[in-house]
GROMACS .gro file of C-alpha atoms in nm:
model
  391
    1UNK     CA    1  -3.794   1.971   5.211
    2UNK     CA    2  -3.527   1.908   5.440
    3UNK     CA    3  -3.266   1.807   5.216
    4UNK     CA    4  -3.317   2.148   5.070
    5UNK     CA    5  -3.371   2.339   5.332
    6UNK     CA    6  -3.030   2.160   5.444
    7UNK     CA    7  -2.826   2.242   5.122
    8UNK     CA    8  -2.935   2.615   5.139
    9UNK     CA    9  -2.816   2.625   5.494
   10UNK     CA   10  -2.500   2.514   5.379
   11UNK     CA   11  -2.492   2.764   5.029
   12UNK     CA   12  -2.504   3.036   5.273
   13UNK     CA   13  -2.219   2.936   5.480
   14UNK     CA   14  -2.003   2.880   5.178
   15UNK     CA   15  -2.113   3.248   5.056
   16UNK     CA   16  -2.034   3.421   5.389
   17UNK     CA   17  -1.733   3.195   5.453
   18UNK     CA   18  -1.625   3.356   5.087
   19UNK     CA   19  -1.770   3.684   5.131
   20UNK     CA   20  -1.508   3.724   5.459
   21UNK     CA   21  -1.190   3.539   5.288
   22UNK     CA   22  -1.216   3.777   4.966
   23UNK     CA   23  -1.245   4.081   5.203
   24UNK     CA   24  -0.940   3.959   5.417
   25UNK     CA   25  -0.733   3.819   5.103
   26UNK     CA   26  -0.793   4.181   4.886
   27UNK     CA   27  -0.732   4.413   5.190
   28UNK     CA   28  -0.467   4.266   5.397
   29UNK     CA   29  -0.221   4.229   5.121
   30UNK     CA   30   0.153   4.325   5.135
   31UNK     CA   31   0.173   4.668   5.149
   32UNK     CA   32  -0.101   4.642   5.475
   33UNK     CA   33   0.060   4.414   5.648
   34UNK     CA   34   0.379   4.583   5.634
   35UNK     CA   35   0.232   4.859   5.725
   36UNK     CA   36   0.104   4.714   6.048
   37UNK     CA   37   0.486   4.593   6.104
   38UNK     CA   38   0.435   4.272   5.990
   39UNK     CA   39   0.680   4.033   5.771
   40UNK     CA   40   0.573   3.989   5.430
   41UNK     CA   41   0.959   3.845   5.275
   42UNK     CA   42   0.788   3.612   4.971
   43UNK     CA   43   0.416   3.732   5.014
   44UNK     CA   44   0.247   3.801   4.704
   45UNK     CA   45   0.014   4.058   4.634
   46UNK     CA   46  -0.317   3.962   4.519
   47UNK     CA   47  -0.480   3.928   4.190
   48UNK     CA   48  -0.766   3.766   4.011
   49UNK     CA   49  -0.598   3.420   4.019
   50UNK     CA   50  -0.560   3.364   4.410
   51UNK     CA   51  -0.917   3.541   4.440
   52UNK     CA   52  -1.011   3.234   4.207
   53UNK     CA   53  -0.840   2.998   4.455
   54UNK     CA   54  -0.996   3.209   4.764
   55UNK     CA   55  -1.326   3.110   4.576
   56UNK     CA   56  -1.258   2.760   4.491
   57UNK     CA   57  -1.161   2.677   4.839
   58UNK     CA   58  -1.465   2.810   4.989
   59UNK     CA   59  -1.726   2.704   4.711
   60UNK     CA   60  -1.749   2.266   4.847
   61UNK     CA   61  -1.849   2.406   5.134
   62UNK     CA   62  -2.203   2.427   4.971
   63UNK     CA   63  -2.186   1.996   4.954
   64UNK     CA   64  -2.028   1.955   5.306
   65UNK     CA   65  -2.274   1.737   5.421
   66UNK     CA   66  -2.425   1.512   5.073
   67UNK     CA   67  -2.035   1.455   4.964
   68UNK     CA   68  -1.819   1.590   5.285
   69UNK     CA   69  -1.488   1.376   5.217
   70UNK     CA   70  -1.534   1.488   4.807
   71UNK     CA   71  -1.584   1.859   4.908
   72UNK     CA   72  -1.244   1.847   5.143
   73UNK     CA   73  -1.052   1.709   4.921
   74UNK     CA   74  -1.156   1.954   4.648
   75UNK     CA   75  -1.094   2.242   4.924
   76UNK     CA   76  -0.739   2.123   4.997
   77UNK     CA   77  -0.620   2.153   4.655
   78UNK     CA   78  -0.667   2.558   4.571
   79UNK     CA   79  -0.565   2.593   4.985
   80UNK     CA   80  -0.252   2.389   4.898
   81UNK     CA   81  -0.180   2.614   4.603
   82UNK     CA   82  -0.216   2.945   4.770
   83UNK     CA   83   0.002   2.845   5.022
   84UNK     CA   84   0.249   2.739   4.702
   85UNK     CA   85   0.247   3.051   4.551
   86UNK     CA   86   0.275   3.261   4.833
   87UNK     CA   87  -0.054   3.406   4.870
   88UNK     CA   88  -0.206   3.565   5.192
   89UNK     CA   89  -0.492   3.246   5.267
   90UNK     CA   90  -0.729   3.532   5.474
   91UNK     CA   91  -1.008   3.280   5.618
   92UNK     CA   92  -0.954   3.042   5.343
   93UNK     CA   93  -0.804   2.838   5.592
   94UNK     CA   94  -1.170   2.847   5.779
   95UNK     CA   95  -1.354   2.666   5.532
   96UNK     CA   96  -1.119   2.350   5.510
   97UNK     CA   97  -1.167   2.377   5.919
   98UNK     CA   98  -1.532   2.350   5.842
   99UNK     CA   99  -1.518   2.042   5.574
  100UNK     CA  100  -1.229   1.851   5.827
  101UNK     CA  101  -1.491   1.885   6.071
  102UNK     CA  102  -1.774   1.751   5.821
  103UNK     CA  103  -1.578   1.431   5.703
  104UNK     CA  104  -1.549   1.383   6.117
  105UNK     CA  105  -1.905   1.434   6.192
  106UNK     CA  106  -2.036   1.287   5.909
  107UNK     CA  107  -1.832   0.965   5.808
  108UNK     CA  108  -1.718   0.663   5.977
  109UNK     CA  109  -1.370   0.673   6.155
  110UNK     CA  110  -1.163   0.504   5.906
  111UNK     CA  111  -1.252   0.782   5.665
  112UNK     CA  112  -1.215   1.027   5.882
  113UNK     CA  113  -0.871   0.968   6.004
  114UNK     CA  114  -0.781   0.933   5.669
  115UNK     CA  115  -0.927   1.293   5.614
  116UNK     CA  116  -0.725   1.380   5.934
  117UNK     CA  117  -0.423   1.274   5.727
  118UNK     CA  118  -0.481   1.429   5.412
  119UNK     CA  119  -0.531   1.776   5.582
  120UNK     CA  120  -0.197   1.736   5.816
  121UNK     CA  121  -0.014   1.623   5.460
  122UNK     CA  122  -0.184   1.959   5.254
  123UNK     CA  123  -0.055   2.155   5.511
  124UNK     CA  124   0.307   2.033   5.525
  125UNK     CA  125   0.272   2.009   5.126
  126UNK     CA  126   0.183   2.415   5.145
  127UNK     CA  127   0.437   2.493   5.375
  128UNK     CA  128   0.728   2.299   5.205
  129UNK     CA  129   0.632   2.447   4.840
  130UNK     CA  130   0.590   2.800   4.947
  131UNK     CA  131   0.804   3.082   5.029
  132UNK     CA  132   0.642   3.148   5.366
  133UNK     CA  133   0.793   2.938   5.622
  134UNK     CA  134   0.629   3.133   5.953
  135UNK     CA  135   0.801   3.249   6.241
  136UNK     CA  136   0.886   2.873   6.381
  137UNK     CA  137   0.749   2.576   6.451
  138UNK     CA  138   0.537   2.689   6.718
  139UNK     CA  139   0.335   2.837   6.449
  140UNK     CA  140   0.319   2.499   6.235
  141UNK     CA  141   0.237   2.323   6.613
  142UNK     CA  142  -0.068   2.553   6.686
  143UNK     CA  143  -0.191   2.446   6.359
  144UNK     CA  144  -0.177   2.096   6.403
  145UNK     CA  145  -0.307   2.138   6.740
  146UNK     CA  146  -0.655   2.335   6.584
  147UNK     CA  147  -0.665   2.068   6.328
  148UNK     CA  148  -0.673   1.774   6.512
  149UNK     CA  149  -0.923   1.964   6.758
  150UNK     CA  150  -1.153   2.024   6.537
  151UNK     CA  151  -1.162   1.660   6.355
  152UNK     CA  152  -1.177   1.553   6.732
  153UNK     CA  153  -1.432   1.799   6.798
  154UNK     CA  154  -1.654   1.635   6.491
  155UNK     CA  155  -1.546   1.262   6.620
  156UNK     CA  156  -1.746   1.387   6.962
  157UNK     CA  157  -2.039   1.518   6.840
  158UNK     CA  158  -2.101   1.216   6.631
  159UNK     CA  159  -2.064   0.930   6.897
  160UNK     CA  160  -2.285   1.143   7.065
  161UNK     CA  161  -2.547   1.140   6.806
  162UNK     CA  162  -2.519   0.823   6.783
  163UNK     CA  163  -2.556   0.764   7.145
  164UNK     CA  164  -2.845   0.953   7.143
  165UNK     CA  165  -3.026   0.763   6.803
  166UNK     CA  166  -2.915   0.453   6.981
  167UNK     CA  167  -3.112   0.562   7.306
  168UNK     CA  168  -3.402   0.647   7.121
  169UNK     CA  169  -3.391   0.334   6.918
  170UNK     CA  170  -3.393   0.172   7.245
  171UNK     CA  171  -3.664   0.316   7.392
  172UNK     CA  172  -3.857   0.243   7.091
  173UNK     CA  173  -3.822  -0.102   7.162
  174UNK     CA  174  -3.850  -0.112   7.459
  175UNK     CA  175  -4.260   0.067   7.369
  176UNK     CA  176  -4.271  -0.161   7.174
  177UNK     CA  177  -4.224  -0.456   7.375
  178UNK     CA  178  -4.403  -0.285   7.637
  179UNK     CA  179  -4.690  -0.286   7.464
  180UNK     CA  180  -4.669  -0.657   7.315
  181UNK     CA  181  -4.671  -0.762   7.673
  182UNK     CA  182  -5.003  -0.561   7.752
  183UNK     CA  183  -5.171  -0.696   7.443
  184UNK     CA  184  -5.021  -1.054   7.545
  185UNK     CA  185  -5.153  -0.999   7.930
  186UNK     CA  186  -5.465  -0.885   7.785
  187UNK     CA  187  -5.534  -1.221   7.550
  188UNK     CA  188  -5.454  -1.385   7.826
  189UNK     CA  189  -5.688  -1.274   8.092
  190UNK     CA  190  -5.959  -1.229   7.852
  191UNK     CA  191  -5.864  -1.627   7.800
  192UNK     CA  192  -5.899  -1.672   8.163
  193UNK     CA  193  -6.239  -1.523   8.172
  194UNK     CA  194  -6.362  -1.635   7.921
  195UNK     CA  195  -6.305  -1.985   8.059
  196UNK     CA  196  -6.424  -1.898   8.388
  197UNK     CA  197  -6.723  -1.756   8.196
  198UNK     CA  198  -6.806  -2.127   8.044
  199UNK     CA  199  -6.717  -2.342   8.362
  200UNK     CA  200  -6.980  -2.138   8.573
  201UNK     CA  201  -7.244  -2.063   8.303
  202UNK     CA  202  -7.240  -2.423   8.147
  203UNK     CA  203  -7.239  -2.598   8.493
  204UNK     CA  204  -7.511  -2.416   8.649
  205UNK     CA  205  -7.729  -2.379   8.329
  206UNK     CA  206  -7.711  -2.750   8.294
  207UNK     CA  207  -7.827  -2.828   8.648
  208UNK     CA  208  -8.136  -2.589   8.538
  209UNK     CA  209  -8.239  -2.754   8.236
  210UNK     CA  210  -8.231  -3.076   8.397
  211UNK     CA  211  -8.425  -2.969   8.732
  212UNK     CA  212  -8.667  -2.752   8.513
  213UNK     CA  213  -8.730  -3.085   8.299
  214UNK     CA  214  -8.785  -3.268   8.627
  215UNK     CA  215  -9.018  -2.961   8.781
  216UNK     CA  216  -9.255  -3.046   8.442
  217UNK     CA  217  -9.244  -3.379   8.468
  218UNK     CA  218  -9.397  -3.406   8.812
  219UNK     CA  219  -9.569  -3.054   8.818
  220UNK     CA  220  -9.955  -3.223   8.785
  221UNK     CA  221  -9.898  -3.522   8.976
  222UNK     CA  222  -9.664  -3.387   9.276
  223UNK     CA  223  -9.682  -2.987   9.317
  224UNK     CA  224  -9.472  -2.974   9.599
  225UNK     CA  225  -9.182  -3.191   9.468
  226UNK     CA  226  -9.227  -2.964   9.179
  227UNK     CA  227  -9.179  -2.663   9.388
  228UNK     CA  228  -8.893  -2.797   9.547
  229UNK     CA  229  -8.738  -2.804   9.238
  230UNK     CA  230  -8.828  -2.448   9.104
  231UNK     CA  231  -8.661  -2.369   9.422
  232UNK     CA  232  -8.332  -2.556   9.351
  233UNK     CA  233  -8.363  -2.366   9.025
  234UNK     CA  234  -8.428  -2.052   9.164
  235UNK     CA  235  -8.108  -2.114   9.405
  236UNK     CA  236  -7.919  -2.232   9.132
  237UNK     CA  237  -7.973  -1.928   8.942
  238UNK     CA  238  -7.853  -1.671   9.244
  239UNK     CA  239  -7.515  -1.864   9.278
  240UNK     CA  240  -7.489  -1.854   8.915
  241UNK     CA  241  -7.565  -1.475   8.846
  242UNK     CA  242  -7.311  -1.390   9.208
  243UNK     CA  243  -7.013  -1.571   9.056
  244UNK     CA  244  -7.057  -1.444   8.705
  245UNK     CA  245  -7.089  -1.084   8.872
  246UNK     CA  246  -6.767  -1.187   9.042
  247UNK     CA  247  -6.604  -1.271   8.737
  248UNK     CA  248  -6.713  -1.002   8.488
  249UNK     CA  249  -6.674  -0.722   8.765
  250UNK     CA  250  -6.293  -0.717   8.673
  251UNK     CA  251  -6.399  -0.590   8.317
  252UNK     CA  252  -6.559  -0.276   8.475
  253UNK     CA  253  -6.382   0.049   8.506
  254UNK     CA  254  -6.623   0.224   8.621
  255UNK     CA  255  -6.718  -0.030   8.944
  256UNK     CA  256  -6.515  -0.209   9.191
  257UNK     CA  257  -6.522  -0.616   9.159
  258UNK     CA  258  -6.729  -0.827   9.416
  259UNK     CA  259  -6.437  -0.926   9.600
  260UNK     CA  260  -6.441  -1.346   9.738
  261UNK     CA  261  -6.275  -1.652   9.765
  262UNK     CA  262  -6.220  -1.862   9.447
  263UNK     CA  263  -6.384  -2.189   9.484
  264UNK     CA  264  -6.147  -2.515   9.559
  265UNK     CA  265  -6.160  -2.842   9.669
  266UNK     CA  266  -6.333  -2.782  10.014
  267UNK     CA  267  -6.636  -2.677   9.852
  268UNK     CA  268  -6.686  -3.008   9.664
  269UNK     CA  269  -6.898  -3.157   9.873
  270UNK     CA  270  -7.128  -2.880   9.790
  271UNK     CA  271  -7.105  -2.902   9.460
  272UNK     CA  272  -7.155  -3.235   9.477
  273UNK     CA  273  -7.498  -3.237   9.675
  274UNK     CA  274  -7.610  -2.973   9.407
  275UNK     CA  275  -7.565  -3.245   9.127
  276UNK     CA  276  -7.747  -3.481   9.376
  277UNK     CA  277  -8.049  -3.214   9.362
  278UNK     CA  278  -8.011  -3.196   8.952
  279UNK     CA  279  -8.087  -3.580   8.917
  280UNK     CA  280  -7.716  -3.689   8.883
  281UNK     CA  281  -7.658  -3.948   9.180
  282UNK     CA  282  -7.328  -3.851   9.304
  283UNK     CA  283  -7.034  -4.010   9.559
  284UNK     CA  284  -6.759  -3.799   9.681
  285UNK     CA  285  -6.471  -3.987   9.782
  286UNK     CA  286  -6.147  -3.791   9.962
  287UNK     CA  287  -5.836  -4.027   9.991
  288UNK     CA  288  -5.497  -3.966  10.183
  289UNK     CA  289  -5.394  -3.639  10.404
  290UNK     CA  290  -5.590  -3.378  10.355
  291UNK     CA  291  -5.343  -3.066  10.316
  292UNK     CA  292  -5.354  -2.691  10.166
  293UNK     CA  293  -5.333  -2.660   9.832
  294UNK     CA  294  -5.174  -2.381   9.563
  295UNK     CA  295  -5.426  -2.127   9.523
  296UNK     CA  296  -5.427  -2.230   9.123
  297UNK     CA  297  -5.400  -2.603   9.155
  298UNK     CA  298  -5.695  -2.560   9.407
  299UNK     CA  299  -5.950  -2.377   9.171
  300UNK     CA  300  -5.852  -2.573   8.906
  301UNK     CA  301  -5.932  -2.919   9.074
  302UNK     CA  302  -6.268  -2.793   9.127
  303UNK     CA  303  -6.328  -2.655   8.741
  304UNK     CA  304  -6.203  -2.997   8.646
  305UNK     CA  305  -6.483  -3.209   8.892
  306UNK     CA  306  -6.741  -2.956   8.803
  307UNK     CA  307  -6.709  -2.944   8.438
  308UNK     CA  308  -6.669  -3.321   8.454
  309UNK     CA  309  -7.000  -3.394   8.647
  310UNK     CA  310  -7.168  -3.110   8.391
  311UNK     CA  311  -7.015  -3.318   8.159
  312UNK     CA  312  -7.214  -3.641   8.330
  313UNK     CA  313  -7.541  -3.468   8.362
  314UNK     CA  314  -7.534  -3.377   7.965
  315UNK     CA  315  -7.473  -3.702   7.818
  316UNK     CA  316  -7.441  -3.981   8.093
  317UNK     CA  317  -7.788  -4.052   8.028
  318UNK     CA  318  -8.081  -4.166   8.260
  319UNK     CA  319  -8.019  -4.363   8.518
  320UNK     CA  320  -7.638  -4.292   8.572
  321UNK     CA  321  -7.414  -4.232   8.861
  322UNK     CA  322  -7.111  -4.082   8.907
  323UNK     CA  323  -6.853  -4.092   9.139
  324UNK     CA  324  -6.578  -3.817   9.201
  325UNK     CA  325  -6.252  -3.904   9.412
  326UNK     CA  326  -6.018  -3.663   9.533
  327UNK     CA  327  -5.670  -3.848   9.642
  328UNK     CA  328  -5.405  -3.621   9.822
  329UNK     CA  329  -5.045  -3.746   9.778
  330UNK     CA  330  -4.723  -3.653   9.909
  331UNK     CA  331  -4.651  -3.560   9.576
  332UNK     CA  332  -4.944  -3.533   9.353
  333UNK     CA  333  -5.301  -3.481   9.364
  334UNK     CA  334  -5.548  -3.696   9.194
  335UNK     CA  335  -5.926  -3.596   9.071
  336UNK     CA  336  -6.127  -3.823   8.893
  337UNK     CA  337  -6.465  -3.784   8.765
  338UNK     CA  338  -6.564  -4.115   8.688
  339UNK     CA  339  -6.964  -4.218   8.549
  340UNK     CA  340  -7.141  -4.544   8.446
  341UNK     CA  341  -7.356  -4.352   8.176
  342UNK     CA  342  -7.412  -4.519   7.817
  343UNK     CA  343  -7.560  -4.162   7.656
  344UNK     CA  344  -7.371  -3.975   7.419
  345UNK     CA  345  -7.111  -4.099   7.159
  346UNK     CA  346  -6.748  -4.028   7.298
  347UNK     CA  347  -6.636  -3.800   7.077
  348UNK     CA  348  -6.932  -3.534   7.141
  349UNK     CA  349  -6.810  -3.609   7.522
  350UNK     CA  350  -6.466  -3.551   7.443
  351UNK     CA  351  -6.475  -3.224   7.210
  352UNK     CA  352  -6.640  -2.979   7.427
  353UNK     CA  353  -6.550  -2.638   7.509
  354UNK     CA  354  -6.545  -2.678   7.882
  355UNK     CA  355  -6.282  -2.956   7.902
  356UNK     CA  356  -6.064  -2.752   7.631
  357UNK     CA  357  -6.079  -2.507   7.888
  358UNK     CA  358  -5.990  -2.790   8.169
  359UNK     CA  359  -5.697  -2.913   7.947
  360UNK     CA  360  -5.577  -2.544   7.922
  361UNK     CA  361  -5.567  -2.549   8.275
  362UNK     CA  362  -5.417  -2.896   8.369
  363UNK     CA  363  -5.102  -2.747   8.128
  364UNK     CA  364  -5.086  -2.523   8.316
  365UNK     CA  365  -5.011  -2.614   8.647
  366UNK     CA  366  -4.798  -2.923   8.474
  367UNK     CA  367  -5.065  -3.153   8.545
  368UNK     CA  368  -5.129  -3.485   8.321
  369UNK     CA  369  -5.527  -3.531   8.188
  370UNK     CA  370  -5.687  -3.830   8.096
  371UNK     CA  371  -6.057  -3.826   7.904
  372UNK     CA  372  -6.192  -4.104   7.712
  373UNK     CA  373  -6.427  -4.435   7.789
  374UNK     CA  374  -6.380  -4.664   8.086
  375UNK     CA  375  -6.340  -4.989   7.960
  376UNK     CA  376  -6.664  -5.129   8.161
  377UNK     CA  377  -6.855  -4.894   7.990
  378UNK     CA  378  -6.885  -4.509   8.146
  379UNK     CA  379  -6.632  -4.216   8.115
  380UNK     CA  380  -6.347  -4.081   8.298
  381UNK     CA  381  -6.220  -3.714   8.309
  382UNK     CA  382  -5.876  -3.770   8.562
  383UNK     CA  383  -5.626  -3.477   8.627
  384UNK     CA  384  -5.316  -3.566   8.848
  385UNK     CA  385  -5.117  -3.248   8.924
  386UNK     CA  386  -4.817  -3.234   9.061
  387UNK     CA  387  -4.684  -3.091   9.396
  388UNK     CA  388  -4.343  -2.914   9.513
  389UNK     CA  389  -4.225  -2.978   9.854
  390UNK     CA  390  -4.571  -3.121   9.947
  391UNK     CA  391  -4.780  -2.869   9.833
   0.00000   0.00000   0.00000
């Protein structure tokens, strides 16, 4: 529809374009203009063959646009011959304004300076061949001057356009990237919660399963050891609903977050006397200078040890211990989670989600991880992360 709508825009500029010429080219003829005082030596009078020519020259301006350089130079042939036989050119010399200014706006500038030259060379063609030579040069200057004006004219407007197409194309991309970052930040924090998600519900469910299998075991012969630990459970289950409330509370729009500290390697020793309470026999062991750590390194020290000893209390087995050390270097920091268990083959030890989430973090923060067998017997989950300019 807009090609159409385009071409009948441009039918109805070549018929008024025409409409004016033939009304200029009949009426001021000859006898008129001498009339009015005006020189006429070598003018011819019009007749049906230069209203033909009027017609022809105004008739490509209907294909302008589709076939602009085509349409000029089929416009500067009957122009060139009017001005050869001496007719008066009325506003014939308005449509090839019009199709100069087309092959400008419309066509690349090799093209158009070549249409630039074809004009300037019809019009010195016309004037040379014809028996109207003007009053002077200034006439044939002026000319010049309102061609090249009006190619330069066309020249504008299209660097503009295409200014303006290359600003939207820009902006385009720019949305576009935009919005590839947004999904990309929004994968990646769903990532991040989702392994926040597993470290705290897989930790602290594990420590209830095993103190709820310990509660039955002893609940007819010892009631209050029992109780005890139904109330262990019963704590465990408090932390464990207060950091997942924590954690999920950033997915709510409607609700502001429990704001708190992330936990790090100060609260170890807590976590550690909570796997003491779930039946794992645990030893916290803190070597070198104790010193602040980077908020991320610091949380993700303490995902590693906790998803390690949740990794102990699963398949370690009865009977084992584990040991966790923490070694602060000038350097580097060292956690190892270290047990003497015999339970579960090594490969359901090694292939669970929690320490895919651990090894997504140790990459993170550049850190090296190490989880397999120790060769005694026992396994080993070991991050050492590195440290700039001692922290």
């Amino acid at each position: 529809m807009r090609i159409d709508r385009t071409r009948l825009h441009d039918t109805v500029l070549a018929g008024m374009v025409a409409a004016a010429s033939m009304a200029l080219f009949v009426l001021y003829g000859p006898d008129r203009l001498q009339a009015e005082g005006l020189p006429v030596d070598g003018m011819r009078a019009p007749d049906p063959f230069g209203a033909l020519l009027v017609l022809l020259v105004c008739a490509p301006i209907a294909v302008r646009r589709s076939r602009p350089l085509t349409a000029l130079c089929a416009g500067l042939v009957p122009e060139t011959l009017l001005s050869s036989f001496g007719y008066g050119t009325g506003m014939s010399s308005l449509a090839v304004l019009v199709l100069l200014y087309s092959v400008a706006f419309h066509r690349g500038l090799a093209m158009a300076l070549g249409a630039l030259g074809f004009t300037l060379a019809a019009y010195v063609l016309g004037v040379l061949a014809g028996p109207l030579r003007g009053d002077g040069w200034d006439e044939h200057v002026v000319t010049a001057v309102v061609l090249v004006a009006v190619w330069g004219a066309g020249r504008s407007l299209r660097l503009r356009r295409a200014y303006l197409e290359e600003l939207k194309d820009r902006a385009a991309r720019m949305e576009r990237a935009h919005a590839a970052d947004t999904r990309a930040a929004r994968a990646e924090e769903r990532s991040r919660i989702a392994r926040e998600l597993h470290d705290v519900v897989a930790h602290h469910v594990s420590v209830m399963t095993v103190q709820a299998a310990a509660a039955r075991r002893v609940l007819a012969s010892d009631p209050d050891l029992a109780r005890e630990a139904l109330s262990a459970i019963e704590h465990t289950g408090r932390l464990a609903m207060t950091e997942m409330r924590s954690i999920v509370g950033v997915l709510r729009t409607d609700t502001r977050a429990e704001l708190g500290p992330q936990p790090g390697v100060p609260d170890l020793p807590a976590l550690v006397e909570q796997m003491r309470e779930a039946g794992l026999p645990t030893r916290l062991l803190v070597e070198g200078e104790v010193r602040p750590l980077p908020a991320g390194v610091d949380l993700a020290a303490y995902r590693l040890v906790q998803e390690g000893l949740t990794n102990s209390l699963r398949h370690a087995g009865a009977g084992a211990k584990a040991v966790v050390t923490v070694r602060h270097g000038s350097r580097e920091l060292d956690v190892r989670v270290e047990d003497d268990g015999r339970g579960a083959a090594e490969e359901s030890r090694r292939t669970g989600h929690g320490l895919v989430g651990i090894r997504e973090r140790v990459a993170l923060y550049g850190g090296i991880l190490n989880i397999g067998p120790l060769p005694g017997g026992g396994f080993e989950v070991r991050a050492r992360f590195p440290l700039k300019d001692g922290q």
